[in-house]
Short mmCIF file of C-alpha atoms and ligand atoms in Angstrom, two decimals:
data_model
loop_
_atom_site.label_atom_id
_atom_site.label_comp_id
_atom_site.label_asym_id
_atom_site.label_seq_id
_atom_site.Cartn_x
_atom_site.Cartn_y
_atom_site.Cartn_z
CA MET T 1 0.00 0.00 0.00
CA GLY T 2 1.11 3.56 -0.65
CA VAL T 3 1.27 6.51 1.71
CA PRO T 4 -1.79 6.62 3.99
CA VAL T 5 -3.66 9.75 5.03
CA VAL T 6 -5.67 10.02 8.24
CA ALA T 7 -8.32 12.61 9.05
CA ARG T 8 -10.24 12.97 12.26
CA ALA T 9 -13.38 14.98 12.97
CA PRO T 10 -15.37 15.56 16.16
CA GLY T 11 -18.93 14.81 17.16
CA LYS T 12 -21.16 17.50 18.63
CA ILE T 13 -23.90 18.43 21.03
CA ILE T 14 -26.77 20.78 20.21
CA LEU T 15 -27.57 23.13 23.08
CA SER T 16 -30.67 24.43 21.39
CA GLY T 17 -32.48 24.41 18.07
CA GLU T 18 -32.30 20.86 16.66
CA HIS T 19 -35.07 20.09 14.16
CA ALA T 20 -36.24 23.72 14.07
CA VAL T 21 -32.90 24.50 12.38
CA VAL T 22 -33.99 22.32 9.43
CA HIS T 23 -36.90 24.78 9.04
CA GLY T 24 -34.78 27.93 9.15
CA SER T 25 -34.52 28.62 12.91
CA THR T 26 -31.27 29.45 14.69
CA ALA T 27 -29.49 26.68 16.60
CA VAL T 28 -26.48 26.56 18.92
CA ALA T 29 -24.03 23.63 18.76
CA ALA T 30 -20.57 22.76 20.04
CA SER T 31 -18.01 20.18 19.00
CA ILE T 32 -16.94 17.61 21.57
CA ASP T 33 -13.71 15.71 21.81
CA LEU T 34 -15.07 12.36 20.78
CA CYS T 35 -13.98 11.80 17.21
CA THR T 36 -14.24 9.63 14.15
CA LYS T 37 -11.01 8.84 12.35
CA VAL T 38 -10.69 7.74 8.74
CA SER T 39 -7.52 6.51 7.08
CA VAL T 40 -7.20 6.14 3.32
CA SER T 41 -4.41 4.03 1.83
CA LEU T 42 -3.90 3.84 -1.90
CA PRO T 43 -2.17 0.92 -3.59
CA SER T 44 1.40 1.72 -4.61
CA ASP T 45 2.64 0.81 -8.09
CA ALA T 46 4.50 -2.09 -6.50
CA ASP T 47 1.17 -3.57 -5.33
CA GLY T 48 0.14 -3.75 -8.98
CA ALA T 49 -3.20 -2.04 -8.11
CA SER T 50 -5.10 -4.54 -5.97
CA GLY T 51 -8.29 -3.94 -7.92
CA LEU T 52 -10.36 -3.63 -4.72
CA LEU T 53 -12.09 -0.83 -2.90
CA GLU T 54 -12.28 -1.81 0.74
CA LEU T 55 -14.10 -0.21 3.70
CA ARG T 56 -13.13 -1.48 7.13
CA LEU T 57 -15.30 -0.47 10.08
CA GLU T 58 -12.85 -1.55 12.75
CA ASP T 59 -14.94 -1.02 15.90
CA LEU T 60 -17.73 -3.09 14.42
CA GLU T 61 -15.36 -5.70 12.98
CA LEU T 62 -16.96 -5.35 9.56
CA VAL T 63 -15.21 -5.27 6.19
CA PHE T 64 -16.92 -4.38 2.92
CA SER T 65 -15.16 -4.74 -0.41
CA TRP T 66 -15.95 -4.24 -4.06
CA SER T 67 -13.90 -5.15 -7.12
CA ILE T 68 -13.11 -2.19 -9.33
CA GLU T 69 -14.57 -4.16 -12.21
CA ARG T 70 -17.96 -4.43 -10.45
CA LEU T 71 -17.92 -0.75 -9.49
CA LYS T 72 -17.27 0.21 -13.12
CA GLU T 73 -20.20 -1.94 -14.26
CA ILE T 74 -22.62 -0.18 -11.92
CA LEU T 75 -21.44 3.36 -11.24
CA PRO T 76 -21.54 6.24 -13.69
CA VAL T 77 -18.56 8.57 -14.00
CA CYS T 78 -19.70 11.68 -12.12
CA ASP T 79 -18.96 15.30 -11.60
CA THR T 80 -16.20 16.01 -9.13
CA SER T 81 -17.57 19.17 -7.55
CA PRO T 82 -19.64 18.96 -4.36
CA SER T 83 -23.21 19.24 -5.57
CA SER T 84 -26.38 17.31 -5.01
CA SER T 85 -26.50 16.29 -8.65
CA SER T 86 -23.08 14.66 -8.47
CA LEU T 87 -24.32 12.35 -5.72
CA GLU T 88 -27.81 11.90 -7.16
CA THR T 89 -26.27 10.27 -10.22
CA LEU T 90 -24.93 7.68 -7.78
CA GLN T 91 -28.29 6.21 -6.76
CA SER T 92 -27.15 3.04 -8.54
CA ALA T 93 -24.65 2.58 -5.71
CA ALA T 94 -27.57 1.25 -3.61
CA ILE T 95 -27.31 -2.13 -5.29
CA LEU T 96 -23.61 -2.31 -4.40
CA VAL T 97 -24.58 -1.87 -0.74
CA GLU T 98 -27.31 -4.52 -0.96
CA GLU T 99 -24.82 -7.00 -2.38
CA GLN T 100 -22.79 -6.69 0.83
CA ASN T 101 -25.54 -8.49 2.80
CA ILE T 102 -25.26 -6.32 5.90
CA PRO T 103 -26.63 -8.30 8.89
CA GLU T 104 -30.19 -7.26 9.84
CA ALA T 105 -29.05 -6.18 13.32
CA LYS T 106 -26.65 -3.68 11.74
CA ILE T 107 -28.80 -2.55 8.83
CA GLY T 108 -28.57 1.10 9.96
CA LEU T 109 -25.02 0.99 8.66
CA ALA T 110 -26.27 0.65 5.10
CA ALA T 111 -26.75 4.44 4.96
CA GLY T 112 -23.14 5.01 6.03
CA VAL T 113 -21.80 2.46 3.53
CA PHE T 114 -23.89 4.08 0.80
CA ALA T 115 -22.54 7.53 1.73
CA PHE T 116 -19.02 6.09 1.63
CA LEU T 117 -19.47 4.72 -1.90
CA CYS T 118 -20.98 7.98 -3.10
CA LEU T 119 -18.30 10.23 -1.57
CA HIS T 120 -15.44 7.98 -2.62
CA THR T 121 -16.66 7.76 -6.21
CA ALA T 122 -17.44 11.45 -6.47
CA ILE T 123 -14.16 12.63 -4.93
CA ARG T 124 -11.64 10.03 -6.15
CA GLY T 125 -13.43 8.29 -9.00
CA ILE T 126 -13.58 4.50 -9.37
CA LYS T 127 -10.21 3.54 -7.98
CA PRO T 128 -8.82 1.05 -5.48
CA ALA T 129 -8.17 2.03 -1.85
CA VAL T 130 -8.34 0.69 1.67
CA VAL T 131 -10.37 2.94 3.95
CA VAL T 132 -10.32 2.25 7.68
CA VAL T 133 -12.82 3.89 10.06
CA THR T 134 -12.71 4.01 13.86
CA SER T 135 -14.88 6.12 16.14
CA ASP T 136 -15.25 7.13 19.77
CA LEU T 137 -18.86 8.14 19.09
CA PRO T 138 -21.90 5.99 19.76
CA LEU T 139 -23.63 5.60 16.38
CA GLY T 140 -27.15 6.97 15.97
CA SER T 141 -27.29 8.57 19.43
CA GLY T 142 -27.54 12.28 18.70
CA LEU T 143 -23.84 13.11 19.05
CA GLY T 144 -23.34 13.66 15.33
CA SER T 145 -21.73 10.35 14.38
CA SER T 146 -22.97 10.63 10.79
CA ALA T 147 -21.49 14.11 10.37
CA ALA T 148 -18.15 13.18 11.98
CA PHE T 149 -18.01 10.21 9.60
CA CYS T 150 -18.80 12.36 6.52
CA VAL T 151 -16.38 15.12 7.52
CA SER T 152 -13.42 12.85 8.32
CA LEU T 153 -14.10 10.74 5.23
CA SER T 154 -14.36 13.76 2.92
CA ALA T 155 -11.20 15.27 4.39
CA ALA T 156 -9.19 12.05 4.04
CA LEU T 157 -10.43 11.46 0.48
CA LEU T 158 -9.73 15.06 -0.57
CA ALA T 159 -6.26 14.90 0.97
CA SER T 160 -5.46 11.60 -0.69
CA SER T 161 -6.57 12.95 -4.05
CA GLY T 162 -4.45 16.10 -3.69
CA SER T 163 -7.31 18.59 -3.23
CA ILE T 164 -6.01 19.41 0.25
CA SER T 165 -2.34 20.23 0.55
CA LEU T 166 -0.33 18.08 2.92
CA ASP T 167 2.58 20.23 3.99
CA CYS T 168 3.18 18.77 7.40
CA ASN T 169 4.14 20.57 10.53
CA GLU T 170 6.66 18.94 12.81
CA HIS T 171 4.10 16.53 14.22
CA GLY T 172 2.81 15.46 10.85
CA TRP T 173 -0.59 17.01 11.67
CA LEU T 174 -2.14 19.93 10.00
CA SER T 175 -5.34 21.89 9.91
CA PRO T 176 -6.66 22.55 6.43
CA ASN T 177 -6.85 26.22 5.42
CA SER T 178 -10.22 27.94 5.33
CA GLU T 179 -10.85 27.26 1.63
CA GLU T 180 -10.03 23.61 2.13
CA LEU T 181 -12.31 23.47 5.15
CA GLU T 182 -15.13 24.94 3.05
CA LEU T 183 -14.57 22.21 0.48
CA VAL T 184 -14.55 19.47 3.12
CA ASN T 185 -17.73 20.90 4.62
CA ARG T 186 -19.52 21.03 1.26
CA TRP T 187 -18.71 17.40 0.50
CA ALA T 188 -19.60 16.31 4.03
CA PHE T 189 -22.96 18.06 3.65
CA GLU T 190 -23.59 16.00 0.50
CA GLY T 191 -22.70 12.87 2.49
CA GLU T 192 -25.09 13.91 5.27
CA LYS T 193 -27.83 14.28 2.66
CA VAL T 194 -27.26 10.66 1.68
CA ILE T 195 -27.59 9.57 5.35
CA HIS T 196 -30.21 12.07 6.63
CA GLY T 197 -32.28 13.02 3.61
CA LYS T 198 -32.76 16.66 4.62
CA PRO T 199 -29.99 17.86 6.93
CA SER T 200 -29.69 21.51 7.91
CA GLY T 201 -25.89 21.31 7.68
CA ILE T 202 -25.31 22.22 11.34
CA ASP T 203 -23.71 18.90 12.28
CA ASN T 204 -21.17 18.79 9.45
CA THR T 205 -20.42 22.50 9.91
CA VAL T 206 -19.64 22.25 13.63
CA SER T 207 -17.67 19.06 12.99
CA THR T 208 -15.62 20.78 10.27
CA PHE T 209 -14.99 24.12 11.97
CA GLY T 210 -15.12 23.04 15.62
CA ASN T 211 -15.78 25.27 18.63
CA MET T 212 -19.22 26.54 19.51
CA ILE T 213 -21.38 27.93 16.74
CA MET T 214 -24.66 29.62 16.10
CA PHE T 215 -26.12 28.34 12.83
CA GLN T 216 -29.01 29.47 10.69
CA SER T 217 -29.90 28.70 7.07
CA GLY T 218 -26.42 27.48 6.21
CA LYS T 219 -24.67 30.42 7.88
CA LEU T 220 -22.37 29.91 10.84
CA THR T 221 -21.29 32.42 13.46
CA GLN T 222 -18.56 31.30 15.85
CA ILE T 223 -19.45 32.03 19.48
CA LYS T 224 -17.26 32.03 22.53
CA SER T 225 -18.32 31.07 25.99
CA TYR T 226 -16.96 33.28 28.75
CA ALA T 227 -17.10 30.44 31.24
CA PRO T 228 -16.78 26.67 30.78
CA LEU T 229 -20.07 24.84 30.60
CA ARG T 230 -20.16 21.43 32.20
CA MET T 231 -22.62 18.97 30.79
CA LEU T 232 -23.73 15.53 31.74
CA ILE T 233 -24.58 13.37 28.75
CA THR T 234 -26.94 10.52 29.36
CA ASN T 235 -27.20 7.96 26.62
CA THR T 236 -30.63 6.30 26.80
CA LYS T 237 -29.27 3.60 24.47
CA VAL T 238 -32.59 3.71 22.64
CA GLY T 239 -31.71 3.40 18.97
CA ARG T 240 -33.22 5.85 16.51
CA ASN T 241 -32.61 7.28 13.11
CA THR T 242 -32.28 10.99 12.49
CA GLN T 243 -33.65 10.78 8.96
CA ALA T 244 -36.98 9.32 10.15
CA LEU T 245 -37.26 11.87 12.98
CA VAL T 246 -36.56 14.82 10.66
CA ALA T 247 -39.16 13.49 8.21
CA GLY T 248 -41.70 13.15 11.07
CA VAL T 249 -41.29 16.81 12.06
CA SER T 250 -41.67 17.91 8.44
CA GLU T 251 -44.90 15.92 8.16
CA ARG T 252 -46.25 17.55 11.33
CA ALA T 253 -45.29 20.96 9.90
CA LEU T 254 -47.27 20.14 6.77
CA ARG T 255 -50.30 19.12 8.84
CA TYR T 256 -50.19 22.18 11.13
CA PRO T 257 -48.21 24.88 9.31
CA GLY T 258 -49.37 27.78 11.49
CA ALA T 259 -48.79 26.08 14.84
CA MET T 260 -45.43 24.66 13.81
CA ALA T 261 -44.26 28.01 12.41
CA SER T 262 -44.87 29.44 15.91
CA VAL T 263 -42.94 26.59 17.51
CA PHE T 264 -39.99 27.11 15.13
CA SER T 265 -40.08 30.85 15.76
CA ALA T 266 -40.03 30.30 19.54
CA VAL T 267 -37.00 28.02 19.15
CA ASP T 268 -35.28 30.69 17.08
CA SER T 269 -35.73 33.22 19.92
CA ILE T 270 -34.50 30.69 22.50
CA SER T 271 -31.31 29.98 20.53
CA LYS T 272 -30.60 33.69 20.09
CA GLU T 273 -31.15 34.35 23.82
CA LEU T 274 -28.98 31.37 24.69
CA SER T 275 -26.12 32.47 22.52
CA ALA T 276 -26.26 36.01 23.94
CA ILE T 277 -26.12 34.63 27.49
CA ILE T 278 -23.29 32.23 26.73
CA GLN T 279 -21.25 35.07 25.24
CA SER T 280 -21.95 37.64 27.94
CA PRO T 281 -19.20 38.14 30.52
CA ALA T 282 -20.12 37.25 34.10
CA THR T 283 -19.99 40.30 36.35
CA ASN T 284 -21.04 40.87 39.94
CA ASP T 285 -24.52 41.79 38.80
CA PHE T 286 -24.80 38.91 36.43
CA SER T 287 -23.03 36.10 38.15
CA ILE T 288 -22.08 32.76 36.72
CA THR T 289 -24.89 31.18 38.72
CA GLU T 290 -27.46 33.51 37.20
CA LYS T 291 -26.11 32.78 33.74
CA GLU T 292 -26.27 29.07 34.34
CA GLU T 293 -29.84 29.31 35.64
CA LYS T 294 -30.86 31.12 32.46
CA ILE T 295 -29.14 28.57 30.27
CA GLN T 296 -30.91 25.78 32.16
CA GLU T 297 -34.25 27.52 31.78
CA LEU T 298 -33.80 28.07 28.06
CA MET T 299 -32.73 24.45 27.55
CA GLU T 300 -35.84 23.34 29.45
CA MET T 301 -38.04 25.58 27.28
CA ASN T 302 -36.41 24.14 24.17
CA GLN T 303 -37.14 20.61 25.42
CA GLY T 304 -40.83 21.53 25.79
CA LEU T 305 -40.90 22.63 22.16
CA LEU T 306 -39.10 19.46 21.05
CA GLN T 307 -41.93 17.56 22.72
CA CYS T 308 -44.36 19.65 20.63
CA MET T 309 -42.47 18.54 17.53
CA GLY T 310 -42.96 14.91 18.55
CA VAL T 311 -39.30 13.92 18.90
CA SER T 312 -39.09 13.13 22.61
CA HIS T 313 -39.37 9.56 23.88
CA ALA T 314 -40.34 7.73 27.09
CA SER T 315 -36.65 7.04 27.82
CA ILE T 316 -35.84 10.75 27.45
CA GLU T 317 -38.76 11.68 29.73
CA THR T 318 -37.40 9.29 32.36
CA VAL T 319 -34.05 11.05 32.31
CA LEU T 320 -35.76 14.47 32.49
CA ARG T 321 -37.85 13.44 35.50
CA THR T 322 -34.85 11.95 37.27
CA THR T 323 -32.54 14.95 36.88
CA LEU T 324 -35.36 17.36 37.74
CA LYS T 325 -35.64 15.78 41.18
CA TYR T 326 -32.27 17.44 41.79
CA GLN T 327 -33.40 20.77 40.24
CA LEU T 328 -31.43 19.94 37.10
CA PRO T 329 -33.44 20.45 33.91
CA SER T 330 -32.36 18.49 30.82
CA LYS T 331 -33.03 18.39 27.12
CA LEU T 332 -32.53 15.87 24.35
CA THR T 333 -29.70 16.58 21.92
CA GLY T 334 -29.58 15.85 18.20
CA GLY T 335 -32.34 13.93 16.51
CA GLY T 336 -34.11 12.76 19.71
CA GLY T 337 -36.46 9.76 19.75
CA GLY T 338 -34.02 8.16 22.23
CA GLY T 339 -30.28 8.81 21.96
CA CYS T 340 -28.55 11.27 24.28
CA VAL T 341 -29.85 13.79 26.81
CA LEU T 342 -27.94 16.88 28.04
CA THR T 343 -27.97 18.20 31.57
CA LEU T 344 -26.11 21.37 32.48
CA LEU T 345 -24.15 20.87 35.69
CA PRO T 346 -23.85 24.23 37.47
CA THR T 347 -20.37 25.25 38.59
CA LEU T 348 -21.31 25.23 42.27
CA LEU T 349 -23.13 21.90 42.17
CA ALA T 350 -21.66 19.56 44.77
CA GLY T 351 -19.91 16.44 43.52
CA ALA T 352 -22.00 14.36 45.94
CA VAL T 353 -25.21 15.51 44.22
CA ILE T 354 -23.80 14.60 40.80
CA ASP T 355 -22.93 11.15 42.12
CA LYS T 356 -26.49 10.73 43.40
CA VAL T 357 -28.01 11.79 40.05
CA ILE T 358 -25.81 9.35 38.20
CA THR T 359 -26.59 6.51 40.56
CA GLU T 360 -30.28 7.17 40.15
CA LEU T 361 -29.99 7.40 36.35
CA GLU T 362 -28.08 4.16 36.26
CA GLY T 363 -30.83 2.54 38.26
CA CYS T 364 -33.54 3.75 35.85
CA GLN T 365 -33.44 1.08 33.19
CA GLY T 366 -30.53 -1.23 33.50
CA ARG T 367 -27.56 0.44 31.85
CA MET T 368 -29.17 3.65 30.78
CA PHE T 369 -26.36 5.94 31.69
CA GLU T 370 -23.09 6.42 29.96
CA GLY T 371 -20.77 9.30 30.76
CA PHE T 372 -18.07 10.87 28.67
CA HIS T 373 -15.20 12.82 30.06
CA GLY T 374 -13.86 15.16 27.46
CA ALA T 375 -11.71 17.39 29.61
CA ILE T 376 -8.76 15.09 29.18
CA ALA T 377 -7.06 14.20 25.98
CA LYS T 378 -7.98 10.56 25.59
CA HIS T 379 -11.01 10.12 23.40
CA LEU T 380 -12.53 7.22 25.22
CA PRO T 381 -15.92 6.64 26.74
CA PHE T 382 -15.41 6.73 30.49
CA ARG T 383 -17.59 6.05 33.46
CA LEU T 384 -16.83 9.56 34.62
CA PRO T 385 -19.79 11.85 34.53
CA PHE T 386 -18.70 15.13 33.00
CA PHE T 387 -17.45 16.49 29.86
CA GLU T 388 -16.63 20.05 29.03
CA LEU T 389 -17.38 21.82 25.81
CA SER T 390 -14.12 21.92 24.02
CA SER T 391 -12.69 23.56 20.98
CA ARG T 392 -11.81 21.06 18.35
CA GLU T 393 -11.14 21.14 14.70
CA ILE T 394 -10.44 18.52 12.13
CA CYS T 395 -6.82 17.61 11.67
CA LEU T 396 -5.12 15.53 9.06
CA LYS T 397 -2.20 13.29 9.66
CA PHE T 398 0.08 12.34 6.86
CA SER T 399 2.62 9.62 7.28
CA LYS T 400 5.39 10.70 4.95
CA ASN T 401 7.64 7.72 5.49
CA ASN T 402 4.85 5.20 5.22
CA SER T 403 5.36 4.23 8.85
CA ALA T 404 2.60 2.80 10.99
CA PHE T 405 0.18 5.27 12.55
CA GLU T 406 0.55 6.41 16.08
CA GLU T 407 -1.63 4.80 18.69
CA PRO T 408 -4.81 6.75 19.44
CA ALA T 409 -3.43 8.15 22.69
CA VAL T 410 -0.47 9.65 20.83
CA ILE T 411 -2.76 11.07 18.22
CA CYS T 412 -4.74 12.70 20.99
CA GLU T 413 -1.55 14.17 22.31
CA LEU T 414 -0.72 15.58 18.91
CA VAL T 415 -4.22 16.92 18.64
CA GLU T 416 -3.80 18.60 21.99
CA ASN T 417 -0.64 20.26 20.67
CA VAL T 418 -2.36 21.49 17.59
CA GLY T 419 -5.64 22.36 19.32
CA ARG T 420 -6.61 25.90 20.11
N1 LIG C 1 -18.23 5.43 12.03
C1 LIG C 1 -19.21 5.16 11.16
N2 LIG C 1 -19.05 4.20 10.22
C2 LIG C 1 -20.05 3.91 9.34
N3 LIG C 1 -21.24 4.53 9.33
C3 LIG C 1 -21.44 5.49 10.23
C4 LIG C 1 -20.45 5.86 11.18
N4 LIG C 1 -20.93 6.84 11.97
C5 LIG C 1 -22.20 7.06 11.52
N5 LIG C 1 -22.50 6.27 10.49
C6 LIG C 1 -23.78 6.22 9.74
O1 LIG C 1 -24.63 7.20 10.30
C7 LIG C 1 -25.81 6.59 10.91
C8 LIG C 1 -26.20 7.34 12.15
O2 LIG C 1 -26.61 8.62 11.76
P1 LIG C 1 -27.74 9.42 12.49
O3 LIG C 1 -27.75 10.75 11.87
O4 LIG C 1 -29.01 8.65 12.49
O5 LIG C 1 -27.24 9.51 14.01
P2 LIG C 1 -26.16 10.49 14.65
O6 LIG C 1 -25.47 11.26 13.57
O7 LIG C 1 -25.32 9.70 15.56
O8 LIG C 1 -27.08 11.44 15.52
P3 LIG C 1 -27.56 12.95 15.19
O9 LIG C 1 -27.71 13.07 13.72
O10 LIG C 1 -28.87 13.05 15.89
O11 LIG C 1 -26.53 13.81 15.79
C9 LIG C 1 -25.35 5.16 11.20
O12 LIG C 1 -26.46 4.27 11.28
C10 LIG C 1 -24.48 4.88 9.98
O13 LIG C 1 -25.24 4.58 8.84
C1 LIG C 2 -32.26 16.93 13.99
C2 LIG C 2 -31.20 17.84 13.38
O1 LIG C 2 -31.66 19.18 13.53
C3 LIG C 2 -29.90 17.75 14.16
C4 LIG C 2 -29.32 16.38 14.24
O2 LIG C 2 -28.12 16.44 15.01
C5 LIG C 2 -31.03 17.51 11.93
C6 LIG C 2 -30.26 18.56 11.17
O3 LIG C 2 -30.21 19.72 11.56
O4 LIG C 2 -29.71 18.20 10.12
MG1 LIG C 3 -26.54 12.42 12.16
#
């Protein structure tokens, strides 16, 4: 195999505005330091072109492969600029996914495999490669796994095809320049369309550019929090699919256009208020506690409106009731219908209370709780309860001397060095 390229991209949480953002409202999101990593290796001349395109999903121990001959039989040659039409011409790729006989229990992956075939063909053409994917993110749980997959895949494919320059810094890592990031984001958005149907673009945008953002109708504004926000993420482990949830909200909006327009408009105001509060400096008059109370209140109001949209779930309601016993309001994050729930943990909240909340959540329904600690460099799911919003951006690693990749912990260390 020739020189491999690795790209990594983060998942996200949405503090307010999911679903409504698809209908033009403002939303607030932040990247988290749980990432998906994609490596692309191309056959060297010495390999005599293996004649295979291979996708290895390492965490899931799944390998998909297609002969170049078969791909050429089925796939059209398509445009190489990021546009919907270039991926629409690739509908025929669906049969190539079906032929892989994905086990019923993992059928949700078909969308990701389909997006892979579309992005690979559109960006690199019909050529052999070995693409290896690993991820810290739970799939289909509201933490933006689909976007992190599309962003890291697009970045690695663009870098391996020369559309992103790979002048390494001393660590071998680099951040693409802003034009390159735009290109990555546009392709990732096309990939998200394949997985989600009608994405707003918020997930791929926050995964590409990192940090905390306010997003509306395709436009991002970076925002900066004056104080760290600590969040508890509870994973209900109830599987769901963002595409179906987004479609459900659109159907409700068609049935009740007036009522839903009011709901979306209320969410827009909440997101704008929230972003103003997050960005305001804490003074004596407006203490951190007051700020946190307002953030909690706005998140709670947003949750009420998400219930109006029909995207809550009994498992989410259980988490809400449980945290509320401790005066801690929560809201779902991402697509809803299960998946993850966010709870702001106020700065002055005693550790003993947090322990009690977690114990009670864990007791709710077997193993309902899963915590992530993002304040340290290792991107691993931990049984520790907090994570802090963190600034992350996608980074590419290029192994010039064809040596083996660093272990994930070392990569994290490099990321920490590069991180802002
Ligand atoms: N690492 C990955 N490898 C392959 N496919 C992936 C990967 N990550 C995500 N996907 C694809 O994305 C799907 C999950 O996307 P979905 O949008 O439903 O959930 P999510 O992105 O985790 O949550 P949300 O969109 O609410 O933030 C998976 O079922 C799979 O098809
Ligand atoms: C539900 C949604 O609003 C967020 C999913 O993380 C969908 C989208 O904006 O693409
Ligand atoms: Mg998604």
